[in-house]
Short mmCIF file of C-alpha atoms in Angstrom, two decimals:
data_model
loop_
_atom_site.label_atom_id
_atom_site.label_comp_id
_atom_site.label_asym_id
_atom_site.label_seq_id
_atom_site.Cartn_x
_atom_site.Cartn_y
_atom_site.Cartn_z
CA ASP A 1 -0.35 -0.28 0.09
CA TYR A 2 2.72 2.36 -1.06
CA LYS A 3 -0.91 5.32 -1.10
CA GLY A 4 -1.13 4.22 2.89
CA ALA A 5 2.38 4.67 3.70
CA ILE A 6 3.01 7.46 1.38
CA GLU A 7 0.60 9.41 4.12
CA GLU A 8 2.38 8.16 7.22
CA PHE A 9 5.08 8.94 5.92
CA SER A 10 4.24 12.49 5.51
CA LYS A 11 3.50 12.76 9.38
CA ALA A 12 6.26 11.59 10.06
CA ILE A 13 7.87 14.41 8.62
CA LYS A 14 4.83 16.61 9.36
CA LEU A 15 5.98 15.87 13.10
CA LYS A 16 9.86 15.36 12.21
CA PRO A 17 10.89 18.37 9.41
CA ASN A 18 14.48 16.85 8.94
CA TYR A 19 13.53 13.31 9.11
CA GLU A 20 15.94 11.84 5.54
CA GLU A 21 15.21 8.68 6.02
CA ALA A 22 10.87 9.38 6.13
CA TYR A 23 11.79 11.63 2.79
CA TYR A 24 13.51 9.18 1.92
CA ASN A 25 11.53 6.48 2.05
CA ARG A 26 8.16 8.46 0.64
CA GLY A 27 10.74 8.87 -2.59
CA MET A 28 10.51 5.28 -2.76
CA SER A 29 7.17 4.16 -2.37
CA LYS A 30 6.42 7.90 -5.04
CA ALA A 31 8.20 5.94 -7.59
CA LYS A 32 6.72 2.72 -7.04
CA LEU A 33 3.58 5.08 -7.97
CA LYS A 34 5.78 6.13 -11.11
CA ASN A 35 4.91 10.15 -9.29
CA TYR A 36 8.56 10.83 -10.52
CA ASN A 37 9.11 13.89 -10.12
CA SER A 38 7.74 14.14 -6.39
CA ALA A 39 10.32 11.09 -5.40
CA ILE A 40 12.91 13.11 -7.16
CA GLU A 41 11.78 16.19 -4.54
CA ASP A 42 11.64 14.12 -1.77
CA PHE A 43 15.40 12.36 -3.23
CA THR A 44 16.63 15.91 -2.87
CA LYS A 45 15.73 16.36 0.33
CA SER A 46 16.93 13.67 1.62
CA ILE A 47 20.72 13.97 -0.74
CA GLU A 48 20.70 17.78 1.23
CA LEU A 49 20.04 16.01 4.90
CA LYS A 50 22.04 13.08 4.65
CA PRO A 51 24.71 13.98 1.62
CA GLY A 52 27.09 11.62 0.93
CA TYR A 53 23.99 8.65 0.96
CA ALA A 54 25.17 7.00 -2.40
CA VAL A 55 22.17 4.59 -2.77
CA THR A 56 20.16 7.98 -2.06
CA HIS A 57 21.08 9.55 -5.90
CA TYR A 58 20.77 6.53 -7.09
CA ARG A 59 17.38 5.52 -6.67
CA ARG A 60 17.40 9.91 -7.72
CA GLY A 61 18.75 9.05 -11.23
CA LEU A 62 16.55 5.99 -11.49
CA ALA A 63 13.32 9.13 -11.05
CA LYS A 64 15.64 10.44 -13.54
CA TYR A 65 15.95 8.54 -15.96
CA CYS A 66 12.28 6.75 -16.40
CA LEU A 67 12.31 9.88 -17.27
CA ASN A 68 14.02 10.62 -20.04
CA ASP A 69 16.75 12.95 -18.20
CA PHE A 70 19.49 10.75 -19.26
CA SER A 71 21.60 13.12 -18.44
CA GLY A 72 20.62 14.19 -15.22
CA ALA A 73 19.98 10.63 -14.69
CA LEU A 74 24.12 10.26 -15.42
CA ASP A 75 25.43 12.72 -13.50
CA ASP A 76 23.23 12.24 -10.06
CA PHE A 77 24.71 7.38 -11.17
CA ASN A 78 28.10 9.44 -11.09
CA ILE A 79 28.09 10.82 -7.52
CA ALA A 80 26.43 7.81 -6.63
CA ILE A 81 29.86 6.37 -7.97
CA SER A 82 32.21 8.02 -5.77
CA LEU A 83 30.38 7.10 -3.06
CA ASN A 84 30.49 3.54 -3.22
CA PRO A 85 32.36 2.23 -6.53
CA LEU A 86 31.66 -0.91 -5.42
CA TYR A 87 27.50 -0.93 -6.28
CA THR A 88 27.22 -2.62 -9.67
CA GLU A 89 23.88 -1.74 -10.48
CA ILE A 90 24.86 1.52 -10.89
CA TYR A 91 28.32 0.84 -13.49
CA TYR A 92 24.46 -0.45 -15.25
CA ASN A 93 22.06 2.10 -14.85
CA ARG A 94 24.76 4.93 -15.66
CA GLY A 95 25.53 2.22 -18.93
CA CYS A 96 21.59 2.34 -20.30
CA SER A 97 21.95 6.10 -20.00
CA LYS A 98 25.45 5.99 -21.77
CA LEU A 99 23.50 4.14 -24.29
CA LYS A 100 20.90 6.53 -24.58
CA LEU A 101 23.06 9.27 -24.99
CA SER A 102 24.16 8.34 -27.33
CA LYS A 103 27.79 7.14 -25.66
CA LEU A 104 28.23 3.87 -26.72
CA ILE A 105 32.05 3.89 -26.30
CA GLU A 106 31.46 4.96 -22.92
CA ALA A 107 28.27 2.62 -22.35
CA VAL A 108 31.01 -0.57 -23.02
CA LYS A 109 33.03 0.47 -21.13
CA ASP A 110 30.06 0.77 -17.84
CA PHE A 111 28.81 -2.81 -19.12
CA THR A 112 33.03 -3.65 -18.37
CA LYS A 113 32.37 -3.48 -14.85
CA VAL A 114 29.55 -4.08 -14.23
CA ILE A 115 30.77 -7.98 -15.66
CA GLU A 116 34.30 -7.27 -13.74
CA LEU A 117 32.24 -7.52 -10.46
CA ASN A 118 29.24 -9.60 -11.22
CA PRO A 119 30.25 -12.04 -14.34
CA LYS A 120 27.01 -13.58 -14.59
CA HIS A 121 25.20 -10.51 -15.03
CA PHE A 122 23.27 -11.27 -18.52
CA ALA A 123 22.31 -7.98 -19.29
CA SER A 124 25.34 -6.05 -19.26
CA TYR A 125 26.60 -8.84 -21.93
CA PHE A 126 23.51 -8.65 -24.66
CA LYS A 127 23.62 -4.96 -23.50
CA ARG A 128 27.27 -4.64 -24.30
CA GLY A 129 27.13 -7.28 -27.75
CA THR A 130 24.98 -4.96 -29.45
CA ILE A 131 26.81 -1.64 -28.89
CA TYR A 132 28.97 -4.28 -30.54
CA ALA A 133 27.03 -5.00 -32.81
CA ASN A 134 26.16 -1.86 -33.85
CA LEU A 135 30.13 -1.36 -34.02
CA ASP A 136 30.28 -3.91 -36.79
CA SER A 137 32.74 -5.49 -34.31
CA PHE A 138 31.48 -8.94 -35.10
CA ASN A 139 33.35 -10.91 -33.07
CA GLN A 140 33.48 -8.74 -29.63
CA ALA A 141 29.23 -9.46 -30.33
CA MET A 142 29.06 -13.12 -30.98
CA ASP A 143 31.33 -13.71 -27.86
CA ASP A 144 28.90 -11.30 -25.70
CA PHE A 145 26.10 -13.36 -26.58
CA ASP A 146 27.63 -17.01 -26.31
CA PHE A 147 28.34 -15.02 -22.93
CA ALA A 148 24.55 -14.22 -22.44
CA ILE A 149 23.00 -17.53 -23.54
CA ILE A 150 25.34 -19.59 -20.88
CA ILE A 151 23.49 -17.61 -18.32
CA ASN A 152 19.99 -17.62 -19.45
CA PRO A 153 19.88 -19.73 -22.15
CA GLU A 154 15.67 -18.78 -22.51
CA ASN A 155 15.89 -15.86 -23.86
CA PRO A 156 15.31 -14.72 -26.97
CA ARG A 157 16.90 -11.90 -28.16
CA THR A 158 19.66 -13.46 -27.90
CA TYR A 159 19.60 -16.30 -30.25
CA PHE A 160 18.17 -12.89 -32.36
CA ASN A 161 20.75 -11.27 -32.25
CA ARG A 162 23.24 -13.59 -32.24
CA ALA A 163 21.36 -14.46 -36.14
CA LEU A 164 21.66 -11.18 -37.63
CA ILE A 165 25.12 -10.48 -37.19
CA LYS A 166 25.24 -14.25 -39.44
CA LEU A 167 23.41 -12.49 -42.35
#
């Protein structure tokens, strides 16, 4: 019941206006309801009250990404990585933002970092393989799709992309 949670977090904030956790969790609840602009406001307030918390920057970046603000998302993901350089999903989502901004080589670097941190991250192999295919680096693309199939042999898109390379 995210709406109910938002009401309760709002009551907590009214009683304690500097309650960082309440802003963060209210932002999370709003994001679950796809109320991204309002979630960003709460994450921003949470960051003002407790700077240096990587997860809050990450969550605000995700909300911006959902609003197609890929540059804004990238800024937050960069801050989050500077605060926690081992958080795999931040690199993944930063790579996705760079991909949306047509920064293909930079996106490859982020997906490569994800694979270094988590060698079984299917989506990173898949996205990196897709970028390699678009850059006409077909051998590298095929290698990534092969690894993706080992991780998840049930994904038809991987086989489809491999077939396109063979055309």
